């Protein structure tokens, strides 16, 4: 296979200025990946700072109700409240070993921004976070958290003023600052080697899950369900199971249904209905109009609200290895309530999409099911309350 | 193209030719221009809001009444979505002789290079101050038109100091391909310096695009004339 490609998807579609940085990143990553000291250091941070391993929890009440055994991989318990820190700790450590002194990152809801700020703080690196001006307005608490963690948040006023524009701006910054700065991308997207590196750092989720389920049940699950925005929590839990006989489901945001016009889609389901194209450095499935202009997207879950998806995940879907499905806003919200009331866990709205899929399709996905609970819902409490007409 | 309005952009191209440009680069706007600074970003947004699209672009270009060679500058997804062969054929039919795609490194350019050969359209590679010798070879190899020398790290617009380019231009002397310096070129003295150091041309983007957006057509003429004079002074210095 061509370097940096996963079948039809992947590649490095970036300005020449960034090519040396990507080549250096790949070289250094391959070297450090084999370095036992680097691995030990990362493991220490994952355990002592992030709180790994996370539990695999059996949902007793829901399991009974659904007539299956439903386990949750509790990434909501990772420090910061989501799986994001697995990746940011890995990449920040990598950046530090490469002699970089500054991290930049894009963020939508602010989850990845906070996780980057945490990793930067703990490793003593400067952090600048690009965030769409609309998101800065919508996610004030996370903006303030980043500020508390010592990061500088830069509002982006171009384009649709959301995640894709923040990513554009981070890439622009990086092309001016490559010499001392690492671009800490937040999902399995972007040019090679990012999709590979982020997938590897997130694979800790799947490795732990495999050990835990074998210990608890003596067998592998029938299926694993994860939500997919860029696809990092999905790739992370799927990867160690790709060669096993386990059904893998990637659940995308169906938003308000499958509609689009010249500029906007009312969903973010790039795996389900996207078309091949190049966005943010990779050939993948993207939401675009007939001319190839990128569409703005919609989801109630800010972390899923993105027009592209990781190239490797796109290829796994194309190959039929992973099944891509959609869950709409309303069903995700209803799953958000269900998990809160029946299991005492308030899930992130992103993760609620995966839960919703299981609630609706429990009779078709086997008897032993694992959902990657990618994050906790504290960040979404305010927007759900607003839907109920409650404001604080 | 498409800024300040679809109709006016034809007039702008004619003004630019009249002011002494030797090649005119026409931007086909993309929603997510990652190699561009604020000025070109805003112009792209305005053009897209005015309804600019590739169909319209090729129609407009076919109607242009200019004699200098034309090049299109756009992002890869628009080319890919149209179909690479179709895009290059449309360029050829509309009278465009060169293609510039800032987000397409030589590694991924195989298909478009084949199409360019087939339809006799020229392709442009990029080098920057941090491009390695191996990558310079690759960029030169794919450049059938000119080689784009990115003056500094970063995106288009802003200002640039030319002097650090001296080393790069010296390293490039051994290659016969014509070399044009771009990114942040906005003054006659930069033009003079770049040409005197061995560049064969300069590429002026944001400085003109900004004036186009403000409909300052008279100033475009003046600015370009002065830059052209700068280039000629640079050439004289180089010969001496
Ligand atoms: C809790 C949570 N889950 C999922 C996602 C989606 O990202 P990915 O698909 O890369 O896992 C996000 C992104 O912000 C998130 O915060």
XYZ file of N, CA, C and O in Angstrom, chain A residues 135-299:
660
model
N -18.410 28.888 18.479
C -18.224 27.911 19.551
C -17.746 28.581 20.838
O -18.126 28.176 21.929
N -16.902 29.610 20.693
C -16.431 30.337 21.877
C -17.637 30.887 22.636
O -17.711 30.828 23.868
N -18.601 31.361 21.863
C -19.821 31.919 22.439
C -20.671 30.816 23.104
O -21.175 30.988 24.198
N -20.782 29.666 22.402
C -21.655 28.575 22.872
C -21.065 27.780 24.032
O -21.773 27.096 24.741
N -19.715 27.779 24.156
C -19.058 26.873 25.106
C -18.211 27.657 26.099
O -17.030 27.386 26.281
N -18.855 28.633 26.742
C -18.087 29.558 27.580
C -17.328 28.858 28.707
O -16.226 29.254 29.047
N -17.958 27.833 29.294
C -17.321 27.177 30.438
C -16.008 26.524 30.018
O -14.992 26.644 30.708
N -16.026 25.833 28.874
C -14.784 25.201 28.422
C -13.724 26.231 28.049
O -12.533 25.995 28.245
N -14.154 27.364 27.495
C -13.192 28.424 27.196
C -12.510 28.854 28.494
O -11.290 29.007 28.561
N -13.302 28.996 29.539
C -12.732 29.412 30.812
C -11.840 28.331 31.420
O -10.796 28.625 32.009
N -12.246 27.056 31.255
C -11.389 25.959 31.737
C -10.018 26.018 31.058
O -8.990 25.869 31.702
N -10.034 26.220 29.747
C -8.746 26.286 29.031
C -7.891 27.414 29.582
O -6.685 27.276 29.763
N -8.567 28.533 29.830
C -7.878 29.688 30.391
C -7.255 29.337 31.750
O -6.089 29.623 32.007
N -8.033 28.657 32.599
C -7.514 28.246 33.910
C -6.312 27.320 33.773
O -5.394 27.354 34.581
N -6.341 26.504 32.725
C -5.260 25.534 32.521
C -4.042 26.178 31.853
O -3.084 25.493 31.502
N -4.119 27.474 31.663
C -2.950 28.194 31.167
C -2.864 28.296 29.661
O -1.850 28.746 29.118
N -3.934 27.878 28.953
C -3.893 27.955 27.493
C -4.478 29.276 27.020
O -5.260 29.912 27.719
N -4.078 29.642 25.813
C -4.575 30.854 25.199
C -5.601 30.436 24.143
O -5.308 29.628 23.282
N -6.826 30.956 24.228
C -7.867 30.577 23.258
C -7.994 31.674 22.202
O -8.185 32.843 22.543
N -7.845 31.290 20.944
C -7.910 32.269 19.856
C -9.200 32.059 19.061
O -9.365 31.037 18.404
N -10.142 33.010 19.142
C -11.398 32.855 18.405
C -11.159 33.015 16.896
O -10.377 33.857 16.473
N -11.821 32.175 16.095
C -11.650 32.206 14.640
C -12.921 32.764 14.009
O -14.012 32.229 14.191
N -12.754 33.858 13.263
C -13.914 34.546 12.709
C -14.165 34.235 11.242
O -15.060 34.802 10.634
N -13.348 33.363 10.641
C -13.531 33.122 9.210
C -14.546 32.016 8.968
O -14.868 31.232 9.861
N -15.041 31.945 7.736
C -15.947 30.882 7.303
C -17.175 30.763 8.176
O -17.815 31.757 8.510
N -17.461 29.529 8.586
C -18.668 29.295 9.376
C -18.405 29.509 10.864
O -19.293 29.318 11.682
N -17.175 29.874 11.210
C -16.789 30.160 12.595
C -17.011 28.972 13.522
O -17.411 29.121 14.672
N -16.794 27.749 12.989
C -16.918 26.543 13.812
C -15.669 25.673 13.660
O -14.617 26.165 13.236
N -15.807 24.382 13.972
C -14.650 23.493 14.072
C -13.798 23.439 12.794
O -12.573 23.459 12.862
N -14.441 23.364 11.632
C -13.620 23.216 10.428
C -12.779 24.469 10.183
O -11.648 24.384 9.728
N -13.321 25.616 10.563
C -12.575 26.856 10.388
C -11.454 26.965 11.414
O -10.377 27.490 11.116
N -11.711 26.440 12.617
C -10.660 26.404 13.639
C -9.521 25.508 13.155
O -8.339 25.818 13.348
N -9.864 24.391 12.510
C -8.843 23.484 11.974
C -8.042 24.176 10.869
O -6.814 24.076 10.826
N -8.728 24.882 9.970
C -8.026 25.636 8.930
C -7.009 26.582 9.557
O -5.868 26.685 9.113
N -7.452 27.290 10.589
C -6.607 28.309 11.197
C -5.412 27.671 11.913
O -4.301 28.206 11.881
N -5.632 26.513 12.522
C -4.527 25.808 13.181
C -3.499 25.381 12.128
O -2.289 25.514 12.329
N -3.981 24.907 10.980
C -3.058 24.510 9.907
C -2.279 25.723 9.396
O -1.084 25.635 9.106
N -2.960 26.867 9.304
C -2.283 28.086 8.843
C -1.204 28.501 9.846
O -0.093 28.858 9.457
N -1.554 28.466 11.131
C -0.574 28.797 12.161
C 0.625 27.868 12.026
O 1.780 28.313 12.011
N 0.335 26.569 11.881
C 1.421 25.584 11.854
C 2.348 25.834 10.674
O 3.564 25.647 10.784
N 1.791 26.289 9.554
C 2.679 26.487 8.403
C 3.612 27.669 8.629
O 4.622 27.804 7.956
N 3.293 28.519 9.609
C 4.227 29.597 9.929
C 5.139 29.225 11.098
O 6.178 29.835 11.297
N 4.743 28.226 11.881
C 5.432 27.989 13.156
C 6.026 26.592 13.286
O 6.445 26.200 14.368
N 6.051 25.835 12.162
C 6.464 24.421 12.233
C 7.759 24.192 12.978
O 7.954 23.117 13.547
N 8.636 25.177 12.977
C 9.954 24.894 13.533
C 9.944 24.672 15.049
O 10.684 23.852 15.555
N 9.057 25.386 15.775
C 9.044 25.165 17.234
C 7.714 24.622 17.756
O 7.545 24.410 18.946
N 6.755 24.407 16.836
C 5.388 24.092 17.272
C 4.933 22.726 16.781
O 5.223 22.336 15.652
N 4.205 22.010 17.640
C 3.542 20.785 17.202
C 2.046 21.040 17.086
O 1.449 21.619 17.988
N 1.465 20.619 15.969
C 0.015 20.701 15.817
C -0.581 19.425 16.399
O -0.392 18.353 15.854
N -1.292 19.586 17.517
C -1.834 18.421 18.205
C -3.280 18.212 17.734
O -4.223 18.725 18.321
N -3.409 17.461 16.664
C -4.730 17.283 16.056
C -5.575 16.379 16.949
O -5.056 15.486 17.620
N -6.888 16.617 16.970
C -7.739 16.032 17.993
C -8.441 14.738 17.652
O -9.122 14.163 18.485
N -8.289 14.263 16.414
C -8.959 13.014 16.091
C -8.138 12.282 15.032
O -7.065 12.751 14.638
N -8.666 11.155 14.552
C -7.912 10.352 13.575
C -8.067 10.922 12.163
O -8.288 10.201 11.204
N -7.974 12.250 12.067
C -8.158 12.940 10.793
C -6.861 13.648 10.417
O -5.853 13.525 11.104
N -6.905 14.397 9.307
C -5.736 15.159 8.897
C -4.797 14.316 8.042
O -5.063 13.151 7.747
N -3.674 14.944 7.647
C -2.719 14.254 6.783
C -1.969 13.155 7.535
O -1.803 13.246 8.749
N -1.511 12.143 6.815
C -0.600 11.165 7.380
C 0.602 11.911 7.952
O 1.050 12.862 7.348
N 1.157 11.563 9.114
C 0.884 10.364 9.914
C -0.153 10.549 11.034
O -0.275 9.658 11.872
N -0.892 11.671 11.051
C -1.808 11.895 12.177
C -2.840 10.777 12.393
O -3.028 10.327 13.529
N -3.525 10.324 11.330
C -4.542 9.290 11.591
C -3.952 8.039 12.255
O -4.586 7.430 13.122
N -2.725 7.709 11.888
C -2.062 6.535 12.463
C -1.666 6.796 13.921
O -1.910 5.967 14.806
N -1.082 7.957 14.174
C -0.597 8.273 15.520
C -1.757 8.362 16.513
O -1.713 7.792 17.605
N -2.819 9.068 16.121
C -3.951 9.236 17.037
C -4.626 7.889 17.285
O -4.992 7.554 18.415
N -4.750 7.080 16.245
C -5.333 5.740 16.407
C -4.491 4.911 17.374
O -5.022 4.280 18.289
N -3.188 4.959 17.226
C -2.328 4.190 18.134
C -2.481 4.655 19.581
O -2.608 3.836 20.490
N -2.470 5.970 19.797
C -2.600 6.458 21.175
C -3.978 6.134 21.754
O -4.113 5.906 22.953
N -5.018 6.114 20.917
C -6.351 5.796 21.432
C -6.589 4.288 21.556
O -7.538 3.862 22.217
N -5.718 3.488 20.939
C -5.935 2.037 20.982
C -5.854 1.452 22.381
O -6.265 0.306 22.605
N -5.335 2.226 23.311
C -5.312 1.776 24.696
C -6.735 1.418 25.156
O -6.934 0.501 25.961
N -7.726 2.090 24.592
C -9.125 1.803 24.960
C -9.474 0.363 24.576
O -10.004 -0.409 25.379
N -9.167 0.001 23.333
C -9.513 -1.336 22.854
C -8.698 -2.426 23.534
O -9.213 -3.505 23.844
N -7.416 -2.128 23.793
C -6.563 -3.137 24.445
C -7.099 -3.472 25.820
O -7.215 -4.646 26.186
N -7.426 -2.428 26.591
C -7.984 -2.678 27.929
C -9.307 -3.421 27.833
O -9.558 -4.363 28.595
N -10.157 -2.994 26.895
C -11.478 -3.619 26.754
C -11.341 -5.113 26.494
O -12.056 -5.931 27.077
N -10.397 -5.465 25.639
C -10.205 -6.864 25.277
C -9.839 -7.694 26.506
O -10.448 -8.725 26.784
N -8.867 -7.191 27.252
C -8.467 -7.898 28.471
C -9.613 -8.004 29.462
O -9.856 -9.055 30.054
N -10.316 -6.902 29.636
C -11.369 -6.861 30.655
C -12.537 -7.776 30.306
O -13.053 -8.483 31.163
N -12.934 -7.786 29.044
C -14.097 -8.591 28.679
C -13.736 -10.078 28.719
O -14.549 -10.907 29.132
N -12.497 -10.398 28.336
C -12.075 -11.799 28.396
C -12.072 -12.287 29.846
O -12.471 -13.406 30.146
N -11.628 -11.408 30.733
C -11.577 -11.765 32.137
C -12.986 -11.935 32.710
O -13.257 -12.873 33.458
N -13.882 -11.014 32.336
C -15.241 -11.043 32.885
C -16.115 -12.130 32.267
O -16.897 -12.777 32.950
N -16.031 -12.265 30.959
C -16.986 -13.107 30.238
C -16.343 -14.339 29.608
O -17.039 -15.195 29.073
N -15.024 -14.359 29.594
C -14.339 -15.486 28.978
C -14.478 -15.537 27.472
O -14.124 -16.523 26.830
N -14.987 -14.490 26.884
C -15.077 -14.438 25.421
C -15.120 -12.996 24.943
O -15.293 -12.069 25.736
N -14.972 -12.838 23.630
C -15.044 -11.494 23.056
C -16.509 -11.102 22.883
O -17.381 -11.969 22.802
N -16.793 -9.813 22.815
C -18.194 -9.394 22.658
C -18.715 -9.727 21.258
O -17.927 -9.961 20.340
N -20.040 -9.732 21.110
C -20.615 -9.904 19.776
C -20.464 -8.616 18.977
O -20.243 -8.648 17.777
N -20.643 -7.495 19.678
C -20.478 -6.234 18.948
C -19.938 -5.129 19.839
O -20.074 -5.178 21.069
N -19.317 -4.158 19.175
C -18.807 -2.965 19.857
C -19.406 -1.763 19.138
O -19.398 -1.695 17.904
N -19.916 -0.829 19.933
C -20.594 0.331 19.358
C -19.902 1.602 19.857
O -19.670 1.755 21.059
N -19.564 2.510 18.935
C -18.924 3.766 19.316
C -19.460 4.881 18.439
O -19.781 4.663 17.264
N -19.546 6.092 18.999
C -19.949 7.231 18.179
C -18.754 7.654 17.330
O -17.610 7.365 17.667
N -19.044 8.316 16.206
C -17.959 8.759 15.338
C -18.183 10.183 14.863
O -19.158 10.484 14.178
N -17.265 11.062 15.300
C -17.194 12.408 14.741
C -16.047 12.348 13.751
O -16.216 12.032 12.577
N -14.838 12.605 14.257
C -13.648 12.341 13.445
C -13.328 10.854 13.451
O -12.739 10.324 12.525
N -13.700 10.180 14.540
C -13.545 8.733 14.610
C -12.489 8.231 15.572
O -12.133 7.056 15.522
N -11.990 9.086 16.501
C -10.865 8.618 17.320
C -11.282 7.658 18.433
O -10.583 6.685 18.703
N -12.439 7.898 19.063
C -12.821 6.937 20.112
C -13.256 5.634 19.461
O -13.023 4.548 20.000
N -13.832 5.721 18.260
C -14.234 4.510 17.539
C -12.997 3.711 17.115
O -12.870 2.524 17.437
N -12.041 4.352 16.445
C -10.835 3.636 16.017
C -10.090 3.088 17.224
O -9.525 2.000 17.173
N -10.093 3.854 18.313
C -9.370 3.437 19.509
C -9.908 2.146 20.092
O -9.143 1.251 20.461
N -11.236 2.024 20.161
C -11.782 0.780 20.727
C -11.838 -0.328 19.679
O -11.673 -1.501 19.986
N -12.019 0.030 18.389
C -12.125 -1.005 17.340
C -10.787 -1.680 17.039
O -10.738 -2.869 16.747
N -9.723 -0.880 17.041
C -8.482 -1.327 16.394
C -7.992 -2.704 16.842
O -7.710 -3.556 16.005
N -7.943 -2.980 18.162
C -7.478 -4.309 18.574
C -8.469 -5.436 18.249
O -8.159 -6.607 18.477
N -9.647 -5.082 17.720
C -10.651 -6.104 17.406
C -10.852 -6.300 15.897
O -11.696 -7.084 15.489
N -10.098 -5.557 15.092
C -10.344 -5.576 13.639
C -10.261 -6.994 13.081
O -11.055 -7.374 12.237
N -9.291 -7.756 13.586
C -9.100 -9.096 13.029
C -9.935 -10.160 13.760
O -9.824 -11.342 13.473
N -10.735 -9.744 14.724
C -11.549 -10.689 15.495
C -12.962 -10.753 14.923
O -13.381 -9.865 14.191
N -13.681 -11.803 15.338
C -15.073 -11.902 14.890
C -15.987 -11.108 15.807
O -16.693 -11.665 16.648
N -15.924 -9.816 15.668
C -16.740 -8.918 16.483
C -17.339 -7.885 15.529
O -16.624 -7.325 14.708
N -18.654 -7.673 15.645
C -19.281 -6.648 14.797
C -18.920 -5.266 15.335
O -18.974 -5.031 16.546
N -18.557 -4.357 14.437
C -18.151 -3.017 14.857
C -19.114 -1.988 14.261
O -19.350 -1.986 13.051
N -19.678 -1.145 15.119
C -20.644 -0.143 14.667
C -20.134 1.267 14.947
O -19.830 1.603 16.097
N -20.062 2.089 13.915
C -19.699 3.494 14.083
C -20.974 4.315 13.926
O -21.618 4.281 12.878
N -21.336 5.034 14.983
C -22.613 5.750 14.968
C -22.382 7.242 14.732
O -21.714 7.919 15.511
N -22.963 7.736 13.655
C -22.792 9.137 13.300
C -24.008 9.956 13.701
O -25.071 9.409 13.991
N -23.821 11.278 13.646
C -24.909 12.180 14.008
C -25.843 12.362 12.822
O -25.462 12.931 11.799
N -27.067 11.873 12.975
C -28.083 12.078 11.939
C -28.742 13.446 12.063
O -29.523 13.835 11.197
N -28.422 14.174 13.140
C -28.924 15.546 13.307
C -30.426 15.626 13.177
O -31.171 14.901 13.837
N -30.853 16.522 12.289
C -32.297 16.710 12.080
C -32.768 15.957 10.853
O -33.812 16.272 10.287
N -31.974 14.999 10.392
C -32.380 14.225 9.213
C -31.472 14.533 8.040
O -30.705 15.499 8.064
N -31.554 13.681 6.998
C -30.625 13.805 5.873
C -31.137 14.823 4.872
O -31.846 14.502 3.923
N -30.788 16.066 5.117
C -31.117 17.128 4.160
C -29.870 17.979 3.974
O -29.053 18.095 4.873
N -29.744 18.574 2.779
C -28.654 19.533 2.605
C -29.005 20.534 1.524
O -29.868 20.290 0.688
N -28.327 21.684 1.569
C -28.420 22.627 0.457
C -27.001 22.952 0.008
O -26.065 22.211 0.319
N -26.815 24.050 -0.694
C -25.496 24.403 -1.240
C -24.432 24.617 -0.165
O -23.245 24.472 -0.417
N -24.858 25.031 1.038
C -23.873 25.416 2.049
C -23.926 24.575 3.314
O -22.976 24.549 4.067
N -25.041 23.896 3.548
C -25.238 23.284 4.853
C -25.879 21.919 4.777
O -26.760 21.696 3.949
N -25.451 21.041 5.665
C -26.150 19.770 5.845
C -26.815 19.827 7.210
O -26.305 20.486 8.115
N -27.927 19.134 7.372
C -28.626 19.172 8.656
C -28.198 17.993 9.532
O -28.894 17.573 10.433
N -27.011 17.446 9.231
C -26.489 16.286 9.959
C -24.965 16.332 9.854
O -24.414 17.288 9.286
N -24.261 15.321 10.368
C -22.803 15.249 10.194
C -22.411 13.831 9.813
O -21.369 13.340 10.234
N -23.228 13.167 9.007
C -23.028 11.738 8.741
C -22.143 11.511 7.513
O -22.596 11.038 6.471
N -20.856 11.821 7.655
C -19.968 11.733 6.491
C -19.719 10.286 6.054
O -19.555 10.019 4.868
N -19.693 9.341 7.012
C -19.499 7.937 6.612
C -20.730 7.411 5.877
O -20.621 6.692 4.896
N -21.908 7.772 6.378
C -23.154 7.226 5.833
C -23.492 7.845 4.481
O -23.872 7.133 3.560
N -23.387 9.146 4.343
C -23.836 9.772 3.096
C -22.797 10.697 2.458
O -23.098 11.378 1.493
N -21.568 10.726 3.001
C -20.545 11.594 2.433
C -20.024 11.053 1.115
O -20.307 9.915 0.738
N -19.278 11.893 0.416
C -18.668 11.477 -0.845
C -17.158 11.680 -0.741
O -16.681 12.492 0.039
N -16.420 10.961 -1.581
C -14.967 11.046 -1.528
C -14.488 12.459 -1.846
O -15.000 13.108 -2.752
N -13.501 12.896 -1.087
C -12.951 14.222 -1.319
C -11.813 14.488 -0.350
O -11.488 13.645 0.488
N -11.209 15.673 -0.469
C -10.056 16.023 0.356
C -10.421 17.149 1.307
O -10.881 18.206 0.876
N -10.265 16.883 2.590
C -10.483 17.925 3.590
C -9.387 17.823 4.648
O -9.065 16.726 5.105
N -8.822 18.975 5.013
C -7.803 19.023 6.058
C -6.710 17.981 5.846
O -6.306 17.281 6.777
N -6.265 17.862 4.626
C -5.068 17.077 4.369
C -5.257 15.621 4.033
O -4.288 14.916 3.784
N -6.499 15.110 4.042
C -6.683 13.693 3.752
C -7.800 13.469 2.741
O -8.786 14.203 2.713
N -7.628 12.422 1.936
C -8.721 11.937 1.097
C -9.595 11.076 1.979
O -9.115 10.138 2.628
N -10.873 11.414 2.055
C -11.761 10.649 2.914
C -13.195 10.874 2.483
O -13.443 11.365 1.382
N -14.152 10.463 3.310
C -15.549 10.772 3.007
C -15.879 12.103 3.647
O -15.656 12.283 4.851
N -16.408 13.008 2.834
C -16.700 14.334 3.367
C -18.076 14.790 2.914
O -18.631 14.268 1.938
N -18.598 15.762 3.623
C -19.872 16.364 3.234
C -19.546 17.608 2.417
O -18.889 18.527 2.899
N -19.954 17.588 1.159
C -19.591 18.662 0.239
C -20.735 18.880 -0.741
O -21.612 18.031 -0.884
N -20.696 20.010 -1.437
C -21.734 20.238 -2.431
C -21.260 19.722 -3.793
O -20.173 19.147 -3.910
N -22.056 19.920 -4.826
C -21.747 19.337 -6.137
C -20.410 19.818 -6.700
O -19.824 19.164 -7.544
N -19.934 20.986 -6.228
C -18.680 21.531 -6.745
C -17.473 21.177 -5.879
O -16.345 21.505 -6.216
N -17.726 20.571 -4.721
C -16.607 20.242 -3.845
C -16.382 21.263 -2.742
O -15.376 21.200 -2.035
N -17.294 22.236 -2.606
C -17.183 23.143 -1.450
C -17.669 22.380 -0.218
O -18.638 21.620 -0.286
N -16.964 22.600 0.906
C -17.275 21.853 2.124
C -18.534 22.417 2.783
O -18.696 23.630 2.888
N -19.422 21.525 3.217
C -20.668 21.963 3.844
C -20.467 22.193 5.340
O -19.676 21.504 5.977
N -21.214 23.141 5.866
C -21.330 23.245 7.311
C -22.245 22.119 7.755
O -23.088 21.675 6.988
N -22.046 21.659 8.994
C -22.803 20.495 9.431
C -23.618 20.824 10.675
O -23.487 21.909 11.236
N -24.428 19.868 11.082
C -25.192 20.065 12.317
C -25.228 18.792 13.154
O -25.397 17.695 12.623
N -25.068 18.951 14.445
C -25.414 17.905 15.399
C -25.650 18.556 16.745
O -25.018 19.562 17.072
